[in-house]
C-alpha cells in the first residue's frame, strides 16, 4: 500500500497529566500537551476516510500505558509512528486546580521532556506533510524551522509547508519581544493567546484591561513587522471569551466569536468544562480548514468549532459512529461547523487594514 499524503503534523508535546482538584479524587494518565490537542483539532476535520492523512509522531517513554496507545492507534486511525524510549519515562505533568471552577491552576512537568525531533521524521511520510504545528520559544523556532526545511530539501521535497507557531508561554516576556518579532518572519501563522500577546509588551498575564481594541493594536504590531518569509503571513490571537482575532496584510481583519458563548449553542454554556488544550485544538482545526479552503476566515471557523470539542470534558472527547458517520461526543463535527457558519453572520466583525 502506498504511503498516504500527509496533511498535518504537530511537533508539540504529548503529556500524561495527573490532574488534581480541590476535594476530589485526582485523575491519572490523562492525555494532554500541545501536540495531542493540536492533533485532535486536525483529526476532527479528517474523518475516517481521510484520517490517515494526519501524521502523528508519538514520542513516549517506557511507562506509556498500552491501552492508551492502542486506543489512539485503533480509534483515531492516523498515520501514527511511535518513537519509544526504553530507558526513559514518558513526559508527565501535574496540573492542580485551586478550586472546582477550572479557573486558577498551576502546572509543572514531573519528568524530563521528550521532545519530538526533526530527525525522527526522516524516512517517514511525515517529512512530506503540507503543514506543521509548533509550540516553541522565539529562540528555538527559528532553528526548528530551519532544520525542517533543510531535511525536506535534502530529500528533494519541493514545496514549502505551512508553518503554524504558538509561542511557549514561559517565553512570552517583554525581553523576548524583539526575538519574537524576528522569529515571526520564519513562520506562516503566528498565534499566541491574548494574555501571551500582552506579556510580550510588558502587560501582566492577568491583565483585565485587554479589550478588543488593545488586542487588535498589539496584534497589528506583529503584522506590521512582518509574518512569513514574504510578509504575507497571518496573525491569529486566541482571546478566550472574546473569540479570536484574525489579520493578514491586504485583507480585512476579523473577530469571530467563540462557539459556545455567542454562537448557536449560547444556551449550552454549561457544556464548557475545561479550557485546557482548546487553543491548540483551534490551531489544528484551523490548519485543516485553511488547507481545504485557502481562506483564513473560513479556516478560523474550523478552528472555533475544533476548540469547542476540547472544552467539553477533561482530556480528549470520545469518538464514535452512527449511520450518518463519525461522531465526537455524540455530535457531527461538520454539522456543528454548519451551525456555526450560520450563526456568525450576526456576530462576526470586520474592519479594513
mmCIF file of C-alpha atoms in Angstrom:
data_model
loop_
_atom_site.group_PDB
_atom_site.id
_atom_site.type_symbol
_atom_site.label_atom_id
_atom_site.label_comp_id
_atom_site.label_asym_id
_atom_site.label_seq_id
_atom_site.Cartn_x
_atom_site.Cartn_y
_atom_site.Cartn_z
ATOM 1 C CA UNK A 1 0.000 0.000 0.000
ATOM 2 C CA UNK A 2 1.339 3.438 -0.927
ATOM 3 C CA UNK A 3 2.223 5.817 1.900
ATOM 4 C CA UNK A 4 -0.573 8.353 2.494
ATOM 5 C CA UNK A 5 -0.171 12.011 1.573
ATOM 6 C CA UNK A 6 0.183 13.759 4.929
ATOM 7 C CA UNK A 7 -1.734 16.984 5.599
ATOM 8 C CA UNK A 8 -0.716 17.901 9.150
ATOM 9 C CA UNK A 9 1.862 17.050 11.792
ATOM 10 C CA UNK A 10 2.186 18.642 15.216
ATOM 11 C CA UNK A 11 5.673 18.692 16.683
ATOM 12 C CA UNK A 12 4.336 19.709 20.069
ATOM 13 C CA UNK A 13 4.449 17.559 23.180
ATOM 14 C CA UNK A 14 2.243 14.690 24.250
ATOM 15 C CA UNK A 15 1.999 14.725 28.039
ATOM 16 C CA UNK A 16 0.471 12.282 30.522
ATOM 17 C CA UNK A 17 -1.176 14.546 33.075
ATOM 18 C CA UNK A 18 -2.120 13.977 36.663
ATOM 19 C CA UNK A 19 -4.979 16.386 37.349
ATOM 20 C CA UNK A 20 -5.777 17.329 40.928
ATOM 21 C CA UNK A 21 -8.946 19.107 42.024
ATOM 22 C CA UNK A 22 -9.984 20.607 45.309
ATOM 23 C CA UNK A 23 -11.617 17.912 47.455
ATOM 24 C CA UNK A 24 -11.834 15.403 44.591
ATOM 25 C CA UNK A 25 -10.005 12.275 43.579
ATOM 26 C CA UNK A 26 -7.188 13.085 41.115
ATOM 27 C CA UNK A 27 -7.266 11.879 37.530
ATOM 28 C CA UNK A 28 -4.234 9.905 36.349
ATOM 29 C CA UNK A 29 -2.709 9.426 32.885
ATOM 30 C CA UNK A 30 -4.887 11.998 31.125
ATOM 31 C CA UNK A 31 -3.536 12.547 27.601
ATOM 32 C CA UNK A 32 -2.647 16.194 27.083
ATOM 33 C CA UNK A 33 0.013 18.506 25.728
ATOM 34 C CA UNK A 34 0.059 20.896 22.794
ATOM 35 C CA UNK A 35 0.850 18.128 20.308
ATOM 36 C CA UNK A 36 -2.033 15.919 21.405
ATOM 37 C CA UNK A 37 -4.606 18.719 21.338
ATOM 38 C CA UNK A 38 -3.412 20.169 18.022
ATOM 39 C CA UNK A 39 -3.627 16.665 16.550
ATOM 40 C CA UNK A 40 -7.149 16.369 17.962
ATOM 41 C CA UNK A 41 -8.179 19.607 16.247
ATOM 42 C CA UNK A 42 -6.926 18.365 12.905
ATOM 43 C CA UNK A 43 -8.399 14.874 13.393
ATOM 44 C CA UNK A 44 -11.879 16.307 13.984
ATOM 45 C CA UNK A 45 -11.939 17.537 10.388
ATOM 46 C CA UNK A 46 -10.242 14.495 8.896
ATOM 47 C CA UNK A 47 -12.895 11.814 9.382
ATOM 48 C CA UNK A 48 -12.249 8.123 8.927
ATOM 49 C CA UNK A 49 -11.808 8.082 5.153
ATOM 50 C CA UNK A 50 -9.244 10.906 5.403
ATOM 51 C CA UNK A 51 -7.781 10.273 8.835
ATOM 52 C CA UNK A 52 -4.627 8.555 7.587
ATOM 53 C CA UNK A 53 -3.553 11.898 6.078
ATOM 54 C CA UNK A 54 -2.993 13.058 9.656
ATOM 55 C CA UNK A 55 0.545 12.308 10.780
ATOM 56 C CA UNK A 56 1.379 11.782 14.432
ATOM 57 C CA UNK A 57 4.838 11.110 15.802
ATOM 58 C CA UNK A 58 4.245 9.959 19.360
ATOM 59 C CA UNK A 59 7.456 10.230 21.397
ATOM 60 C CA UNK A 60 6.848 8.205 24.559
ATOM 61 C CA UNK A 61 8.737 6.549 27.386
ATOM 62 C CA UNK A 62 8.789 3.052 28.813
ATOM 63 C CA UNK A 63 5.792 3.710 31.079
ATOM 64 C CA UNK A 64 3.284 4.902 28.474
ATOM 65 C CA UNK A 65 0.058 2.971 29.139
ATOM 66 C CA UNK A 66 -0.527 0.353 26.463
ATOM 67 C CA UNK A 67 -4.339 0.785 26.498
ATOM 68 C CA UNK A 68 -3.925 4.458 25.608
ATOM 69 C CA UNK A 69 -1.520 3.646 22.781
ATOM 70 C CA UNK A 70 -3.942 1.024 21.460
ATOM 71 C CA UNK A 71 -6.879 3.422 21.704
ATOM 72 C CA UNK A 72 -5.056 6.107 19.727
ATOM 73 C CA UNK A 73 -3.925 3.547 17.170
ATOM 74 C CA UNK A 74 -7.285 1.869 16.625
ATOM 75 C CA UNK A 75 -9.813 4.628 17.227
ATOM 76 C CA UNK A 76 -8.093 7.703 15.816
ATOM 77 C CA UNK A 77 -6.744 5.792 12.786
ATOM 78 C CA UNK A 78 -3.988 8.264 11.944
ATOM 79 C CA UNK A 79 -0.598 7.643 10.384
ATOM 80 C CA UNK A 80 0.824 7.064 13.847
ATOM 81 C CA UNK A 81 4.527 6.474 14.364
ATOM 82 C CA UNK A 82 5.528 5.568 17.918
ATOM 83 C CA UNK A 83 9.037 6.555 18.944
ATOM 84 C CA UNK A 84 9.585 4.759 22.270
ATOM 85 C CA UNK A 85 12.417 5.382 24.708
ATOM 86 C CA UNK A 86 13.067 2.116 26.529
ATOM 87 C CA UNK A 87 15.195 3.688 29.262
ATOM 88 C CA UNK A 88 13.234 6.885 29.983
ATOM 89 C CA UNK A 89 9.799 7.737 31.390
ATOM 90 C CA UNK A 90 7.141 9.457 29.315
ATOM 91 C CA UNK A 91 6.667 13.204 29.577
ATOM 92 C CA UNK A 92 4.433 13.731 32.593
ATOM 93 C CA UNK A 93 2.874 16.786 34.170
ATOM 94 C CA UNK A 94 0.988 17.770 37.307
ATOM 95 C CA UNK A 95 -1.987 20.097 36.833
ATOM 96 C CA UNK A 96 -3.502 21.380 40.075
ATOM 97 C CA UNK A 97 -6.745 23.363 40.068
ATOM 98 C CA UNK A 98 -7.220 25.708 43.012
ATOM 99 C CA UNK A 99 -10.997 25.283 43.151
ATOM 100 C CA UNK A 100 -13.807 23.445 41.356
ATOM 101 C CA UNK A 101 -14.340 26.050 38.601
ATOM 102 C CA UNK A 102 -11.421 25.010 36.347
ATOM 103 C CA UNK A 103 -10.105 28.525 36.849
ATOM 104 C CA UNK A 104 -6.848 29.244 38.737
ATOM 105 C CA UNK A 105 -4.338 26.444 38.251
ATOM 106 C CA UNK A 106 -0.678 25.504 38.482
ATOM 107 C CA UNK A 107 1.204 23.240 36.098
ATOM 108 C CA UNK A 108 4.656 21.706 36.197
ATOM 109 C CA UNK A 109 6.434 18.873 34.433
ATOM 110 C CA UNK A 110 7.311 15.999 36.738
ATOM 111 C CA UNK A 111 9.641 14.143 34.351
ATOM 112 C CA UNK A 112 12.160 15.280 31.726
ATOM 113 C CA UNK A 113 10.513 16.371 28.472
ATOM 114 C CA UNK A 114 10.666 14.036 25.478
ATOM 115 C CA UNK A 115 10.751 16.488 22.588
ATOM 116 C CA UNK A 116 9.787 15.417 19.072
ATOM 117 C CA UNK A 117 12.925 15.892 16.978
ATOM 118 C CA UNK A 118 13.026 16.761 13.297
ATOM 119 C CA UNK A 119 15.452 13.872 12.761
ATOM 120 C CA UNK A 120 12.684 11.444 13.765
ATOM 121 C CA UNK A 121 10.724 12.471 10.664
ATOM 122 C CA UNK A 122 13.427 11.131 8.367
ATOM 123 C CA UNK A 123 12.388 8.123 6.294
ATOM 124 C CA UNK A 124 8.725 8.599 7.220
ATOM 125 C CA UNK A 125 5.849 10.083 5.205
ATOM 126 C CA UNK A 126 5.564 12.763 7.904
ATOM 127 C CA UNK A 127 8.535 14.619 6.413
ATOM 128 C CA UNK A 128 6.375 15.480 3.390
ATOM 129 C CA UNK A 129 3.496 16.984 5.363
ATOM 130 C CA UNK A 130 1.684 20.002 3.957
ATOM 131 C CA UNK A 131 1.665 21.717 7.366
ATOM 132 C CA UNK A 132 3.429 21.625 10.732
ATOM 133 C CA UNK A 133 2.473 22.963 14.148
ATOM 134 C CA UNK A 134 4.995 24.042 16.783
ATOM 135 C CA UNK A 135 4.872 25.329 20.343
ATOM 136 C CA UNK A 136 8.329 26.806 20.851
ATOM 137 C CA UNK A 137 10.287 29.746 22.233
ATOM 138 C CA UNK A 138 11.196 32.541 19.805
ATOM 139 C CA UNK A 139 14.824 31.478 20.017
ATOM 140 C CA UNK A 140 14.103 27.828 19.212
ATOM 141 C CA UNK A 141 11.501 28.180 16.483
ATOM 142 C CA UNK A 142 13.990 29.668 14.015
ATOM 143 C CA UNK A 143 16.296 26.660 14.373
ATOM 144 C CA UNK A 144 13.411 24.189 14.323
ATOM 145 C CA UNK A 145 12.019 25.564 11.076
ATOM 146 C CA UNK A 146 15.484 25.736 9.536
ATOM 147 C CA UNK A 147 16.145 22.091 10.445
ATOM 148 C CA UNK A 148 12.817 21.023 8.978
ATOM 149 C CA UNK A 149 13.306 22.879 5.702
ATOM 150 C CA UNK A 150 16.871 21.546 5.389
ATOM 151 C CA UNK A 151 15.672 17.975 5.950
ATOM 152 C CA UNK A 152 12.988 18.399 3.295
ATOM 153 C CA UNK A 153 15.438 19.984 0.874
ATOM 154 C CA UNK A 154 17.822 17.057 1.383
ATOM 155 C CA UNK A 155 15.007 14.713 0.327
ATOM 156 C CA UNK A 156 14.130 16.951 -2.645
ATOM 157 C CA UNK A 157 10.667 17.787 -1.305
ATOM 158 C CA UNK A 158 9.875 20.798 -3.452
ATOM 159 C CA UNK A 159 7.223 22.904 -1.770
ATOM 160 C CA UNK A 160 7.451 24.888 1.451
ATOM 161 C CA UNK A 161 4.995 23.625 4.077
ATOM 162 C CA UNK A 162 2.647 25.807 6.073
ATOM 163 C CA UNK A 163 4.253 26.552 9.467
ATOM 164 C CA UNK A 164 1.977 27.349 12.427
ATOM 165 C CA UNK A 165 3.667 28.668 15.558
ATOM 166 C CA UNK A 166 2.348 29.354 19.017
ATOM 167 C CA UNK A 167 4.962 30.763 21.393
ATOM 168 C CA UNK A 168 5.767 28.733 24.503
ATOM 169 C CA UNK A 169 4.008 30.528 27.387
ATOM 170 C CA UNK A 170 7.086 30.908 29.664
ATOM 171 C CA UNK A 171 8.903 32.694 26.824
ATOM 172 C CA UNK A 172 6.205 35.367 26.462
ATOM 173 C CA UNK A 173 8.059 38.178 28.205
ATOM 174 C CA UNK A 174 8.962 41.744 27.275
ATOM 175 C CA UNK A 175 12.657 40.900 26.847
ATOM 176 C CA UNK A 176 11.645 38.422 24.139
ATOM 177 C CA UNK A 177 9.573 40.856 22.080
ATOM 178 C CA UNK A 178 12.294 41.588 19.522
ATOM 179 C CA UNK A 179 13.335 37.918 19.158
ATOM 180 C CA UNK A 180 9.653 37.082 18.695
ATOM 181 C CA UNK A 181 9.177 39.741 16.009
ATOM 182 C CA UNK A 182 12.188 38.322 14.186
ATOM 183 C CA UNK A 183 11.051 34.718 14.588
ATOM 184 C CA UNK A 184 7.632 35.558 13.161
ATOM 185 C CA UNK A 185 9.319 36.215 9.805
ATOM 186 C CA UNK A 186 10.092 32.482 9.509
ATOM 187 C CA UNK A 187 6.557 31.138 10.040
ATOM 188 C CA UNK A 188 3.266 31.448 8.176
ATOM 189 C CA UNK A 189 0.877 31.697 11.116
ATOM 190 C CA UNK A 190 1.783 33.335 14.434
ATOM 191 C CA UNK A 191 -0.745 32.604 17.175
ATOM 192 C CA UNK A 192 -0.357 33.500 20.850
ATOM 193 C CA UNK A 193 -3.369 33.824 23.082
ATOM 194 C CA UNK A 194 -4.325 37.325 24.213
ATOM 195 C CA UNK A 195 -2.529 37.109 27.559
ATOM 196 C CA UNK A 196 0.656 35.822 25.932
ATOM 197 C CA UNK A 197 0.445 38.618 23.363
ATOM 198 C CA UNK A 198 0.131 41.245 26.085
ATOM 199 C CA UNK A 199 3.012 39.727 28.052
ATOM 200 C CA UNK A 200 5.380 40.413 25.150
ATOM 201 C CA UNK A 201 4.576 44.096 25.628
ATOM 202 C CA UNK A 202 5.059 44.062 29.382
ATOM 203 C CA UNK A 203 1.427 43.720 30.471
ATOM 204 C CA UNK A 204 0.835 41.344 33.397
ATOM 205 C CA UNK A 205 -0.568 37.946 32.420
ATOM 206 C CA UNK A 206 -3.779 38.573 34.372
ATOM 207 C CA UNK A 207 -4.376 41.997 32.854
ATOM 208 C CA UNK A 208 -8.069 42.900 32.920
ATOM 209 C CA UNK A 209 -7.604 45.796 30.507
ATOM 210 C CA UNK A 210 -7.348 43.610 27.409
ATOM 211 C CA UNK A 211 -10.348 44.719 25.436
ATOM 212 C CA UNK A 212 -10.692 44.076 21.749
ATOM 213 C CA UNK A 213 -9.103 47.384 20.717
ATOM 214 C CA UNK A 214 -5.977 46.694 22.780
ATOM 215 C CA UNK A 215 -5.700 43.160 21.406
ATOM 216 C CA UNK A 216 -6.052 44.454 17.849
ATOM 217 C CA UNK A 217 -3.380 47.129 18.276
ATOM 218 C CA UNK A 218 -0.841 44.679 19.710
ATOM 219 C CA UNK A 219 -1.571 42.061 17.053
ATOM 220 C CA UNK A 220 -1.082 44.614 14.299
ATOM 221 C CA UNK A 221 2.373 45.395 15.697
ATOM 222 C CA UNK A 222 3.381 41.886 14.709
ATOM 223 C CA UNK A 223 1.617 42.087 11.373
ATOM 224 C CA UNK A 224 3.313 45.391 10.543
ATOM 225 C CA UNK A 225 6.709 43.931 11.474
ATOM 226 C CA UNK A 226 6.095 41.045 9.086
ATOM 227 C CA UNK A 227 4.898 37.469 9.414
ATOM 228 C CA UNK A 228 6.175 34.863 6.987
ATOM 229 C CA UNK A 229 9.149 34.926 4.625
ATOM 230 C CA UNK A 230 7.220 37.119 2.177
ATOM 231 C CA UNK A 231 5.360 39.175 4.771
ATOM 232 C CA UNK A 232 2.034 37.630 3.732
ATOM 233 C CA UNK A 233 1.537 35.505 6.836
ATOM 234 C CA UNK A 234 -1.325 35.556 9.296
ATOM 235 C CA UNK A 235 -1.671 36.608 12.930
ATOM 236 C CA UNK A 236 -4.350 34.836 14.968
ATOM 237 C CA UNK A 237 -4.962 35.882 18.554
ATOM 238 C CA UNK A 238 -6.966 33.312 20.518
ATOM 239 C CA UNK A 239 -8.751 35.506 23.029
ATOM 240 C CA UNK A 240 -10.925 33.336 25.261
ATOM 241 C CA UNK A 241 -14.352 34.863 25.802
ATOM 242 C CA UNK A 242 -13.692 37.388 23.029
ATOM 243 C CA UNK A 243 -13.245 34.613 20.472
ATOM 244 C CA UNK A 244 -10.387 35.096 18.035
ATOM 245 C CA UNK A 245 -8.893 37.982 16.081
ATOM 246 C CA UNK A 246 -7.553 37.173 12.610
ATOM 247 C CA UNK A 247 -5.468 39.517 10.476
ATOM 248 C CA UNK A 248 -3.231 39.409 7.424
ATOM 249 C CA UNK A 249 -1.857 42.086 5.108
ATOM 250 C CA UNK A 250 -4.150 43.309 2.325
ATOM 251 C CA UNK A 251 -7.134 41.544 3.915
ATOM 252 C CA UNK A 252 -9.872 42.644 6.276
ATOM 253 C CA UNK A 253 -9.269 41.962 9.945
ATOM 254 C CA UNK A 254 -11.983 39.928 11.631
ATOM 255 C CA UNK A 255 -13.257 38.947 15.037
ATOM 256 C CA UNK A 256 -15.018 35.607 15.303
ATOM 257 C CA UNK A 257 -16.944 34.675 18.442
ATOM 258 C CA UNK A 258 -16.314 31.526 20.468
ATOM 259 C CA UNK A 259 -18.664 28.714 19.544
ATOM 260 C CA UNK A 260 -20.457 28.397 22.859
ATOM 261 C CA UNK A 261 -20.719 31.985 24.062
ATOM 262 C CA UNK A 262 -22.271 33.751 21.087
ATOM 263 C CA UNK A 263 -22.855 31.015 18.563
ATOM 264 C CA UNK A 264 -25.717 28.586 18.093
ATOM 265 C CA UNK A 265 -25.129 26.919 21.476
ATOM 266 C CA UNK A 266 -25.036 30.004 23.665
ATOM 267 C CA UNK A 267 -27.754 28.404 25.816
ATOM 268 C CA UNK A 268 -25.427 25.457 26.449
ATOM 269 C CA UNK A 269 -22.535 27.214 28.177
ATOM 270 C CA UNK A 270 -22.787 24.520 30.838
ATOM 271 C CA UNK A 271 -21.083 22.227 28.306
ATOM 272 C CA UNK A 272 -17.886 24.234 28.762
ATOM 273 C CA UNK A 273 -15.993 22.135 31.304
ATOM 274 C CA UNK A 274 -12.230 22.670 30.920
ATOM 275 C CA UNK A 275 -10.416 25.129 28.609
ATOM 276 C CA UNK A 276 -7.173 23.128 28.658
ATOM 277 C CA UNK A 277 -5.969 22.434 25.122
ATOM 278 C CA UNK A 278 -8.703 24.409 23.350
ATOM 279 C CA UNK A 279 -6.207 26.834 21.822
ATOM 280 C CA UNK A 280 -4.043 24.002 20.495
ATOM 281 C CA UNK A 281 -7.123 22.268 19.075
ATOM 282 C CA UNK A 282 -8.120 25.550 17.420
ATOM 283 C CA UNK A 283 -4.833 25.642 15.516
ATOM 284 C CA UNK A 284 -5.007 22.028 14.353
ATOM 285 C CA UNK A 285 -8.545 22.553 13.095
ATOM 286 C CA UNK A 286 -7.625 25.941 11.582
ATOM 287 C CA UNK A 287 -4.857 24.301 9.584
ATOM 288 C CA UNK A 288 -7.150 21.721 8.003
ATOM 289 C CA UNK A 289 -9.650 24.484 7.288
ATOM 290 C CA UNK A 290 -7.014 26.517 5.527
ATOM 291 C CA UNK A 291 -5.741 23.557 3.525
ATOM 292 C CA UNK A 292 -9.332 22.831 2.490
ATOM 293 C CA UNK A 293 -10.405 26.378 1.609
ATOM 294 C CA UNK A 294 -7.385 28.686 1.316
ATOM 295 C CA UNK A 295 -9.392 31.275 3.286
ATOM 296 C CA UNK A 296 -8.177 32.404 6.699
ATOM 297 C CA UNK A 297 -11.635 33.419 7.966
ATOM 298 C CA UNK A 298 -13.238 30.152 6.909
ATOM 299 C CA UNK A 299 -10.272 28.359 8.484
ATOM 300 C CA UNK A 300 -10.879 30.255 11.742
ATOM 301 C CA UNK A 301 -14.448 28.916 11.692
ATOM 302 C CA UNK A 302 -12.965 25.414 11.623
ATOM 303 C CA UNK A 303 -10.700 26.473 14.495
ATOM 304 C CA UNK A 304 -13.531 27.792 16.650
ATOM 305 C CA UNK A 305 -15.532 24.602 16.173
ATOM 306 C CA UNK A 306 -12.467 22.445 16.806
ATOM 307 C CA UNK A 307 -11.817 24.259 20.081
ATOM 308 C CA UNK A 308 -15.416 23.654 21.184
ATOM 309 C CA UNK A 309 -14.890 19.886 21.261
ATOM 310 C CA UNK A 310 -11.828 20.278 23.505
ATOM 311 C CA UNK A 311 -13.808 22.356 26.017
ATOM 312 C CA UNK A 312 -16.495 19.823 26.807
ATOM 313 C CA UNK A 313 -14.561 17.485 29.115
ATOM 314 C CA UNK A 314 -11.300 16.920 30.926
ATOM 315 C CA UNK A 315 -8.945 15.369 28.389
ATOM 316 C CA UNK A 316 -9.981 14.168 24.950
ATOM 317 C CA UNK A 317 -13.528 13.909 23.570
ATOM 318 C CA UNK A 318 -14.991 10.496 22.795
ATOM 319 C CA UNK A 319 -15.110 9.254 19.219
ATOM 320 C CA UNK A 320 -17.929 7.088 17.928
ATOM 321 C CA UNK A 321 -20.093 6.419 14.886
ATOM 322 C CA UNK A 322 -23.691 6.062 13.842
ATOM 323 C CA UNK A 323 -25.396 5.550 10.480
ATOM 324 C CA UNK A 324 -24.574 9.125 9.490
ATOM 325 C CA UNK A 325 -20.840 8.703 10.072
ATOM 326 C CA UNK A 326 -18.242 9.726 12.627
ATOM 327 C CA UNK A 327 -19.274 11.457 15.851
ATOM 328 C CA UNK A 328 -17.313 13.215 18.594
ATOM 329 C CA UNK A 329 -19.072 13.490 21.940
ATOM 330 C CA UNK A 330 -22.111 12.198 20.077
ATOM 331 C CA UNK A 331 -22.142 15.022 17.518
ATOM 332 C CA UNK A 332 -21.185 15.515 13.897
ATOM 333 C CA UNK A 333 -18.258 17.896 13.505
ATOM 334 C CA UNK A 334 -19.402 19.104 10.104
ATOM 335 C CA UNK A 335 -22.939 19.712 11.376
ATOM 336 C CA UNK A 336 -21.512 21.834 14.173
ATOM 337 C CA UNK A 337 -19.410 23.749 11.626
ATOM 338 C CA UNK A 338 -22.522 24.406 9.548
ATOM 339 C CA UNK A 339 -24.365 25.655 12.634
ATOM 340 C CA UNK A 340 -21.508 27.998 13.457
ATOM 341 C CA UNK A 341 -21.279 29.389 9.925
ATOM 342 C CA UNK A 342 -24.982 30.199 10.000
ATOM 343 C CA UNK A 343 -24.765 31.812 13.431
ATOM 344 C CA UNK A 344 -21.776 34.115 12.996
ATOM 345 C CA UNK A 345 -23.339 36.304 10.330
ATOM 346 C CA UNK A 346 -24.729 38.496 13.031
ATOM 347 C CA UNK A 347 -21.701 38.379 15.307
ATOM 348 C CA UNK A 348 -18.515 38.441 13.201
ATOM 349 C CA UNK A 349 -16.984 41.909 12.772
ATOM 350 C CA UNK A 350 -14.541 43.109 10.153
ATOM 351 C CA UNK A 351 -12.523 46.246 9.525
ATOM 352 C CA UNK A 352 -10.228 47.107 6.633
ATOM 353 C CA UNK A 353 -6.496 47.266 7.326
#
